[in-house]
Coordinates of N, CA and C in Angstrom, one line a residue:
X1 N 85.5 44.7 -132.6 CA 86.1 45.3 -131.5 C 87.3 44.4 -131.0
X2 N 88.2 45.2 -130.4 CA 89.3 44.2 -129.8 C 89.3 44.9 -128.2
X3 N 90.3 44.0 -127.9 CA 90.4 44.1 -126.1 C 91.9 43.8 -125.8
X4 N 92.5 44.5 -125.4 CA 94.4 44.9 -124.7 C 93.8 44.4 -123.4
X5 N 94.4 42.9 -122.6 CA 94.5 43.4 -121.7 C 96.0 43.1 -121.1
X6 N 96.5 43.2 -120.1 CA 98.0 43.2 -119.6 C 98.7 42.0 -120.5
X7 N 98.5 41.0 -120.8 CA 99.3 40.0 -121.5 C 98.8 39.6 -122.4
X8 N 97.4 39.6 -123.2 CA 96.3 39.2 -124.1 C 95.8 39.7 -124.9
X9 N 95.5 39.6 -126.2 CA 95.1 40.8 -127.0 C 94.0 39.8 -127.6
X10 N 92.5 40.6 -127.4 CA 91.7 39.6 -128.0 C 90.7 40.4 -129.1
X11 N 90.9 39.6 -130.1 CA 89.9 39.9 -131.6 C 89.3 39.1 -132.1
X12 N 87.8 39.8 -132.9 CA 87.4 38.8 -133.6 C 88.2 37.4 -134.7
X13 N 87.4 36.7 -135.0 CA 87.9 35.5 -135.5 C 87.6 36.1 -136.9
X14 N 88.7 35.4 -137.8 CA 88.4 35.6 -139.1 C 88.4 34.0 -140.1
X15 N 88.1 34.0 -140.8 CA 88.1 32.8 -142.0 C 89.6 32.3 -141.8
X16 N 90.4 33.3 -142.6 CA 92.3 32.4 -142.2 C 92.3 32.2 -141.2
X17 N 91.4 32.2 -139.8 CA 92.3 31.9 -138.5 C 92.2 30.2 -138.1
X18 N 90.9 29.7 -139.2 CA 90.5 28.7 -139.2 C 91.3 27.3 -138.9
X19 N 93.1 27.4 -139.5 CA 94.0 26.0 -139.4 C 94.5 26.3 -138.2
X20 N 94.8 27.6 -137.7 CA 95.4 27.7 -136.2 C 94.3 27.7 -134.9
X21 N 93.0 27.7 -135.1 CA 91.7 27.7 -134.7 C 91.7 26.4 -134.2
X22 N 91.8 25.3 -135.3 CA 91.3 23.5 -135.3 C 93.1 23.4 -134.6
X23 N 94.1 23.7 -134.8 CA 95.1 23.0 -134.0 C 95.3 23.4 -132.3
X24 N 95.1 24.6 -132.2 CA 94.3 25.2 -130.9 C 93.8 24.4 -130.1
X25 N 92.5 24.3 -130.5 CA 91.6 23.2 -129.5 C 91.2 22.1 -129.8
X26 N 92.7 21.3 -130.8 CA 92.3 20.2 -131.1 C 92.9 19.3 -130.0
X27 N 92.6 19.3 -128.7 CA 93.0 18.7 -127.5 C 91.7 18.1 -126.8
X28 N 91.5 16.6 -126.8 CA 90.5 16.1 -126.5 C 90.2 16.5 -124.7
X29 N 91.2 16.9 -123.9 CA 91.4 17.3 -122.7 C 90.3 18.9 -122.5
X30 N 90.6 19.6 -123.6 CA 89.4 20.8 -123.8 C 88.4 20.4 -124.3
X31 N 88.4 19.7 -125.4 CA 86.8 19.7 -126.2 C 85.8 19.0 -125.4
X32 N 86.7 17.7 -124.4 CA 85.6 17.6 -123.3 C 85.2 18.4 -122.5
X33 N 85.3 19.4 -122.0 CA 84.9 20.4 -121.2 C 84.0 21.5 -122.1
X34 N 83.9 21.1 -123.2 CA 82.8 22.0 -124.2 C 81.7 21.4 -124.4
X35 N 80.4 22.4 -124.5 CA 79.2 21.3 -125.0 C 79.0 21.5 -126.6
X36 N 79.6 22.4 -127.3 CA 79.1 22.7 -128.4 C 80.2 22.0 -129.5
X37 N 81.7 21.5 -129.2 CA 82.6 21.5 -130.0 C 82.4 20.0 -130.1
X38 N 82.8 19.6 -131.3 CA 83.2 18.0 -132.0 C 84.4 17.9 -131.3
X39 N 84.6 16.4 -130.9 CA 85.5 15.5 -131.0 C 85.7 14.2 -131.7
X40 N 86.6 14.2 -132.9 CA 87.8 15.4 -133.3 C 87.8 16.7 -133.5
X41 N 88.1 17.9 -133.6 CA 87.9 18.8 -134.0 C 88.8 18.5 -135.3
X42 N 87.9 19.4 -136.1 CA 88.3 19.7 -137.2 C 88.3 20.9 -138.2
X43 N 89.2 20.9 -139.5 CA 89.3 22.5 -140.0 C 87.8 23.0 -140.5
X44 N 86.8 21.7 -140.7 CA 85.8 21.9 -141.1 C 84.8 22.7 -139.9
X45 N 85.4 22.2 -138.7 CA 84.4 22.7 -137.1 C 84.9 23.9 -137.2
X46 N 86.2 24.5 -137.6 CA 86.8 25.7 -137.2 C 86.0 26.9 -138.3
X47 N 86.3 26.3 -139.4 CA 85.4 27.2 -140.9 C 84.0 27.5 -140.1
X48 N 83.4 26.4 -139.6 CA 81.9 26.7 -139.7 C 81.7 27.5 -137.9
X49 N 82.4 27.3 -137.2 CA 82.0 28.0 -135.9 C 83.0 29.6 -136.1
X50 N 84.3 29.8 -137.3 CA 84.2 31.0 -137.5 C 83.2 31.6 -138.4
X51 N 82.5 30.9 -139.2 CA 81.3 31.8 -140.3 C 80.4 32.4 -139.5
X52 N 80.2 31.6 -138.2 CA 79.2 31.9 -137.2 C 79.1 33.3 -135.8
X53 N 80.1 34.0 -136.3 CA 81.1 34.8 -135.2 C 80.1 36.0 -134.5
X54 N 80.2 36.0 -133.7 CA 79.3 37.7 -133.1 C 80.1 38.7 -132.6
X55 N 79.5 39.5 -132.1 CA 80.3 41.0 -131.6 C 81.0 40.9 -130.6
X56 N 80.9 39.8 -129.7 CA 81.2 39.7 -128.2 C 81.7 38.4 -128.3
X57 N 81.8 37.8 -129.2 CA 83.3 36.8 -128.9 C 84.8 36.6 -129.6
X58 N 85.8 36.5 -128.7 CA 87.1 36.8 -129.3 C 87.9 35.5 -129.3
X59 N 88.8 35.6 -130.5 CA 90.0 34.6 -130.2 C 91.2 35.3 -129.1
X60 N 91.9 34.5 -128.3 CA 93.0 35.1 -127.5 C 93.6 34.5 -127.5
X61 N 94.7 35.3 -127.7 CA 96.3 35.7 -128.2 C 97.3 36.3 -127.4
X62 N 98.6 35.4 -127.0 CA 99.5 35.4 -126.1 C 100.4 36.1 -126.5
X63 N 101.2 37.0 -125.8 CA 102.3 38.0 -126.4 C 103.0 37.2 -125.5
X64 N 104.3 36.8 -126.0 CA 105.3 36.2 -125.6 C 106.5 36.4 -126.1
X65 N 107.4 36.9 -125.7 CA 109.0 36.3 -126.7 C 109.1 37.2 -127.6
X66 N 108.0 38.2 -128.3 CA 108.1 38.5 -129.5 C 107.1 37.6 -130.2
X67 N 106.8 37.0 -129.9 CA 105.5 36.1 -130.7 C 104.4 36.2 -129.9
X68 N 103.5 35.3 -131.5 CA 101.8 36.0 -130.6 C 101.3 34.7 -131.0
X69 N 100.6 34.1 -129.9 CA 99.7 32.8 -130.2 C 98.4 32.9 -129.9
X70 N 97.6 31.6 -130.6 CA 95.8 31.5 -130.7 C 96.3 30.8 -129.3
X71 N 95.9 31.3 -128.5 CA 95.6 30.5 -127.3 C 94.5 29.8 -126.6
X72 N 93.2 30.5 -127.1 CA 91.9 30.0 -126.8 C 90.7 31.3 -127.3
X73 N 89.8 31.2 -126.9 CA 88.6 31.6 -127.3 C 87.7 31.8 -126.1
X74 N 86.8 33.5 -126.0 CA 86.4 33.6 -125.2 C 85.2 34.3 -125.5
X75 N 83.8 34.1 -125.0 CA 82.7 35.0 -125.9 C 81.8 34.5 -124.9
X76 N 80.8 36.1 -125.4 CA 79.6 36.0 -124.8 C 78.0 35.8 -125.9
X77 N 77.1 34.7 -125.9 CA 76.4 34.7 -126.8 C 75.1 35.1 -125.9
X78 N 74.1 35.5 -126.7 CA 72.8 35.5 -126.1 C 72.2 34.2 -125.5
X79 N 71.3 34.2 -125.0 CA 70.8 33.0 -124.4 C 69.4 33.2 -124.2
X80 N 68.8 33.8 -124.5 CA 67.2 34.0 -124.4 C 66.9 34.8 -123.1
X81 N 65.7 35.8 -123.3 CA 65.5 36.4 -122.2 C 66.2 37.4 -121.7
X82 N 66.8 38.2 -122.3 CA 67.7 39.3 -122.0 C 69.1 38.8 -121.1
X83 N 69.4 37.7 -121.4 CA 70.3 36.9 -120.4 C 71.4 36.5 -121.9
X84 N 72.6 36.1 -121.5 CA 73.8 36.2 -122.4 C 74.7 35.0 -122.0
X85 N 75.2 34.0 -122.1 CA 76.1 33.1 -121.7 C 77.3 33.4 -121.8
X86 N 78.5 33.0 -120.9 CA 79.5 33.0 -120.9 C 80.3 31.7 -121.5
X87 N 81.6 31.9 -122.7 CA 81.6 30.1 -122.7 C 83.3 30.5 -122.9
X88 N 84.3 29.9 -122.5 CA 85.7 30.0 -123.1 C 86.3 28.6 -123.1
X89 N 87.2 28.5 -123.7 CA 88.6 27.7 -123.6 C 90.0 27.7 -123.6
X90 N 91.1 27.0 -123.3 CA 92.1 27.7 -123.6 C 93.3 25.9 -123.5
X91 N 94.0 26.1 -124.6 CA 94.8 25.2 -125.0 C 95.8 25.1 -123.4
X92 N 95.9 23.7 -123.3 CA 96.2 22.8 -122.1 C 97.7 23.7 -122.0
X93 N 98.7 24.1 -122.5 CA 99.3 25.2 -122.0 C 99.3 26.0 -121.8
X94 N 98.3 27.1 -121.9 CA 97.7 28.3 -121.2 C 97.4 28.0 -119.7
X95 N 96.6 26.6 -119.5 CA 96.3 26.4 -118.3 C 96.8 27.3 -117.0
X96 N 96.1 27.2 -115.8 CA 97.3 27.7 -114.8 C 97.6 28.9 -114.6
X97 N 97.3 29.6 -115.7 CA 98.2 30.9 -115.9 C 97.6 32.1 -115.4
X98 N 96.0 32.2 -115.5 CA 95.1 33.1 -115.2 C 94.9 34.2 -116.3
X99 N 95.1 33.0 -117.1 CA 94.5 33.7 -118.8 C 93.2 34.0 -118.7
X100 N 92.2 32.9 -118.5 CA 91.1 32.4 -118.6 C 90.1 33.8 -117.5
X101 N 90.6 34.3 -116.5 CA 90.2 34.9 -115.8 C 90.5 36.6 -116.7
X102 N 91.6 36.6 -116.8 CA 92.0 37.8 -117.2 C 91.5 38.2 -118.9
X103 N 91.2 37.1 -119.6 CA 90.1 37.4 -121.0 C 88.9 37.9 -120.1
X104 N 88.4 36.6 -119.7 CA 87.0 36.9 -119.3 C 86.8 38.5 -118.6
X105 N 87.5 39.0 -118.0 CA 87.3 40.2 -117.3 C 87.1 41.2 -118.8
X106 N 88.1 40.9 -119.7 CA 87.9 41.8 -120.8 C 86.7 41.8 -121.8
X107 N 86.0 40.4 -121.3 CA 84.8 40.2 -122.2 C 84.0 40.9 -121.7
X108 N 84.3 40.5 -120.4 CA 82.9 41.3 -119.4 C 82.6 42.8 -119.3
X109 N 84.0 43.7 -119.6 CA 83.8 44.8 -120.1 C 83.4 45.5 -121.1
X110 N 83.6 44.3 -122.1 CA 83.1 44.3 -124.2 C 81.3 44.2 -123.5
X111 N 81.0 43.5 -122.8 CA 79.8 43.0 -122.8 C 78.9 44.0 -121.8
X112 N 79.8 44.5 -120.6 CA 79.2 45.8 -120.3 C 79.2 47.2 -121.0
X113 N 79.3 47.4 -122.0 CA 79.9 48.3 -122.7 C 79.1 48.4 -124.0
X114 N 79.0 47.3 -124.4 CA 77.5 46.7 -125.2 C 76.2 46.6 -124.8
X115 N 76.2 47.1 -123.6 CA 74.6 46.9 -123.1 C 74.2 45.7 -122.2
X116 N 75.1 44.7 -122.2 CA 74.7 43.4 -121.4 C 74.9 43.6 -119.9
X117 N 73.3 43.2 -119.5 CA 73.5 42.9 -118.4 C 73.4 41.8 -117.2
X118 N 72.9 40.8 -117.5 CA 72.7 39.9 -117.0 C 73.9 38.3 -118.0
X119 N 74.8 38.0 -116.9 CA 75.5 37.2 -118.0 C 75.7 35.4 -117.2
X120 N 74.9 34.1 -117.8 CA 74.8 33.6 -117.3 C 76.2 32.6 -117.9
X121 N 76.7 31.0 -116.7 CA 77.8 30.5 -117.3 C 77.5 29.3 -116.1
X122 N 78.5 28.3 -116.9 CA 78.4 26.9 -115.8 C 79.7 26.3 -116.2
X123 N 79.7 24.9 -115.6 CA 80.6 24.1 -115.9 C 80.5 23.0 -115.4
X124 N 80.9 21.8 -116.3 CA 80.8 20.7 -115.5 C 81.3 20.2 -114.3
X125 N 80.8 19.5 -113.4 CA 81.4 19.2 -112.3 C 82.9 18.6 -112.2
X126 N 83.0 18.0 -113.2 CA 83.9 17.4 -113.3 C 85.5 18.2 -113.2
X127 N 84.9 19.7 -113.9 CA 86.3 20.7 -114.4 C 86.1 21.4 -113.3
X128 N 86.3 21.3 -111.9 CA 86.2 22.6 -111.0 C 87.3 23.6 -111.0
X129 N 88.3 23.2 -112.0 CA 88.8 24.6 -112.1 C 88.3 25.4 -113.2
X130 N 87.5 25.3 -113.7 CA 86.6 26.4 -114.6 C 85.6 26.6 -113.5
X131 N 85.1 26.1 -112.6 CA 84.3 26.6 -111.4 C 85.1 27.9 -110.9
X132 N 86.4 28.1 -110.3 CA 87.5 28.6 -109.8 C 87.2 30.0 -110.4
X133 N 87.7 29.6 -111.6 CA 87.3 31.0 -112.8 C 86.1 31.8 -112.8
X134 N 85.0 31.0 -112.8 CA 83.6 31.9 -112.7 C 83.4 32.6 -110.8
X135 N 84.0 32.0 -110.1 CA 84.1 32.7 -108.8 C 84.8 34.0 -108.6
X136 N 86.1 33.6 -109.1 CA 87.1 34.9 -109.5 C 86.5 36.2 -110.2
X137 N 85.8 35.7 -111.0 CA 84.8 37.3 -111.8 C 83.9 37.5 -111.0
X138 N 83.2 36.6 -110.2 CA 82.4 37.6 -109.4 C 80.7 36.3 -109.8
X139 N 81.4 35.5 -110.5 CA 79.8 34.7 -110.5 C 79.0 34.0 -109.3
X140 N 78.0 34.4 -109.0 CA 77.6 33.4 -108.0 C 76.8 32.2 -108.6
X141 N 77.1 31.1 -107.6 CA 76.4 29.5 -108.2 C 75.0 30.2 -107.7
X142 N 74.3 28.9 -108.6 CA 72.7 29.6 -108.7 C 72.2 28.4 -107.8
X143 N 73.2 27.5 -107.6 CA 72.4 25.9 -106.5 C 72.0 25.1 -107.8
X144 N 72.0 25.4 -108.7 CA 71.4 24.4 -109.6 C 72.6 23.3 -110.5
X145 N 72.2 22.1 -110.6 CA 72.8 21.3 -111.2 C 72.5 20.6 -112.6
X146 N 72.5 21.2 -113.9 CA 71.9 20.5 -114.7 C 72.7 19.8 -115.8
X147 N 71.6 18.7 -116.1 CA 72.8 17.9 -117.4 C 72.4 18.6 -118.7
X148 N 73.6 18.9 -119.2 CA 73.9 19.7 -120.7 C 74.8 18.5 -121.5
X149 N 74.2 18.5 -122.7 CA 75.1 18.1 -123.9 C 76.1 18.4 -124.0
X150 N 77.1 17.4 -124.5 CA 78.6 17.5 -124.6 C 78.7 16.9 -126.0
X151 N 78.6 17.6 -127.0 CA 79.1 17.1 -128.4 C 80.6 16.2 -128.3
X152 N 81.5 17.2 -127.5 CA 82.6 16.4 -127.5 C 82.6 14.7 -126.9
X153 N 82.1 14.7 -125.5 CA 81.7 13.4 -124.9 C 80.6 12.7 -125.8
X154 N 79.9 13.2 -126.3 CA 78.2 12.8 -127.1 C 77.6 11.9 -125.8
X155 N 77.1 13.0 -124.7 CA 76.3 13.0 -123.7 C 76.5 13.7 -123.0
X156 N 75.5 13.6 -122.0 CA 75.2 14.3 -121.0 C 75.9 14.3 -119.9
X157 N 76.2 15.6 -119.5 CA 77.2 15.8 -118.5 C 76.6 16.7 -117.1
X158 N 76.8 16.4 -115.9 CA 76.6 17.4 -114.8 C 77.1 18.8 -114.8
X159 N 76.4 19.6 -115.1 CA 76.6 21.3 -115.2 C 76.4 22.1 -114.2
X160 N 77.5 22.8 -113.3 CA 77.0 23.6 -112.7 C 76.8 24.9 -113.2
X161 N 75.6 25.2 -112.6 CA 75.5 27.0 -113.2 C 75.5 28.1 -112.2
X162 N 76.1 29.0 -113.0 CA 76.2 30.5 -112.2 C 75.6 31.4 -113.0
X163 N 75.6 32.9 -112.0 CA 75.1 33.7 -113.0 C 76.1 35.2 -112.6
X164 N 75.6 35.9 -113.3 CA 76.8 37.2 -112.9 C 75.9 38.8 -113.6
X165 N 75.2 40.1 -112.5 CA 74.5 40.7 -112.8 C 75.5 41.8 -113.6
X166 N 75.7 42.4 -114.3 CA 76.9 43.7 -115.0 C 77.1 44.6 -114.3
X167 N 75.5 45.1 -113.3 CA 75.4 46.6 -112.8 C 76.7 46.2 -111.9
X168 N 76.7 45.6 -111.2 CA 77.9 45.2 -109.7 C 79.2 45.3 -110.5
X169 N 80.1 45.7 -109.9 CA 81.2 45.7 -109.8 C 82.1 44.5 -109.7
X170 N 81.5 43.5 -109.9 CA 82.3 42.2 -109.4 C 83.1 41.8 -110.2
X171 N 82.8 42.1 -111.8 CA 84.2 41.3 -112.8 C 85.1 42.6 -112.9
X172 N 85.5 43.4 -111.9 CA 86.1 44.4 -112.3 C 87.8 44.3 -111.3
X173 N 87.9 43.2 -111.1 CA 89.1 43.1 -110.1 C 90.0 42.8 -111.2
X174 N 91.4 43.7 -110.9 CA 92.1 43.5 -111.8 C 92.5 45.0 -112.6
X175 N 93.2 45.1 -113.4 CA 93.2 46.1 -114.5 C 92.4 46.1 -115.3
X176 N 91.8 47.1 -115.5 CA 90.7 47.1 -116.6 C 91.3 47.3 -118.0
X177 N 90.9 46.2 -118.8 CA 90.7 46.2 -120.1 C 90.7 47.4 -120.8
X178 N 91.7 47.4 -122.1 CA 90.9 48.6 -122.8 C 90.8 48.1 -124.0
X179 N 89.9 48.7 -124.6 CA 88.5 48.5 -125.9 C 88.8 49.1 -126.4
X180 N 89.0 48.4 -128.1 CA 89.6 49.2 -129.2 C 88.3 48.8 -130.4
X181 N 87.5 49.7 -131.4 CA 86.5 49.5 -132.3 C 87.7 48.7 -133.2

C-alpha cells in the first residue's frame, strides 16, 4: 500500500532502498531516540530491518524541487493484545517541518483502514518534541513512565507512553490521506 499525503509520499521498503535507508538514519542524533536501531547504523541494519517489513510501515519521501528523498520511516507494528505501536523517525533535516505529524496521520489512516484499532506509542523524555507529535494526532499520555531499551544508547532510557483509540476522530486533523494498493 502507499499513502499521498500533501507533501509525502509513503511506500513500502524494498531491498534496493537499503544504501539510502543506512545513510538516512545514519545520524547518531536519531538513532538515540530509537529503541530498536544500532549505533552505527549500518547497510547490514538496513538489509535486515528491510527483510523484516509489514503492511503498515512505510519509508517517507519528500517531493521537493523536482526531487524525491528517503526522509525517514514511519510504521505501525503489533504489540500484543490487539494493541499496535506507533514508532517513526525522520533525518535531522526534516526536523521542524511537521513531516513527522503529517506521515503519522497517513499511517493512522493505513492503520484505520486495516482494522486497527487501538494504537499504542511513547517517547523518551528526553525528545519532548516527539512528545509534541503524539499530542498533535490525538494521543493521550497514559501517566506512565517506563524505562525501554535503546540499542542505540545500549540502555535504558525514560519512556513516556501514550495511547490513541481509532474509533475517535482525533488523528484526523488535517487533510486526509489518500491510499493507494
Amino acid at each position: 500500500m502507499f499513502v499521498r499525503t500533501q507533501r509525502l509520499t509513503l511506500r513500502p521498503g524494498w531491498p534496493e532502498d537499503a544504501p539510502a535507508l543506512a545513510r538516512a538514519i545514519d545520524h547518531e542524533a536519531v538513532v538515540r531516540n530509537l529503541s530498536r536501531a544500532p549505533w552505527p547504523y549500518s547497510i547490514e541494519a538496513a538489509e535486515t530491518f528491510l527483510a523484516h517489513w509489514t503492511d503498515t510501515r512505510f519509508l517517507v519521501f519528500e517531493h521537493q524541487a523536482g526531487a524525491v528523498a528517503l526522509i525517514g520511516c514511519v510504521g505501525i507494528d503489533p504489540a500484543g493484545n490487539e494493541t499496535h505501536e506507533l514508532g517513526y523517525w525522520f533525518t535531522p533535516g526534516a526536523w521542524g517541518k511537521g513531516y513527522a505529524t503529517e506521515a503519522a496521520r497517513g499511517v493512522l489512516a493505513a492503520a484505520r483502514a486495516a482494522g486497527i484499532r487501538r494504537v499504542t506509542s511513547g517517547h523518551f523524555v528526553d525528545n519532548p518534541a516527539s512528545g509534541r507529535v503524539l499530542r498533535k494526532l490525538g494521543f493521550r499520555p497514559t501517566g506512565r513512565v517506563e524505562p525501554m531499551w535503546s540499542k542505540g544508547r545500549n540502555g535504558e532510557v525514560a519512556c513516556a507512553r501514550f495511547e490513541l483509540e481509532l474509533e475517535a476522530e482525533d488523528c484526523r486533523q488535517g487533510p486526509e490521506p489518500r491510499l493507494a494498493a
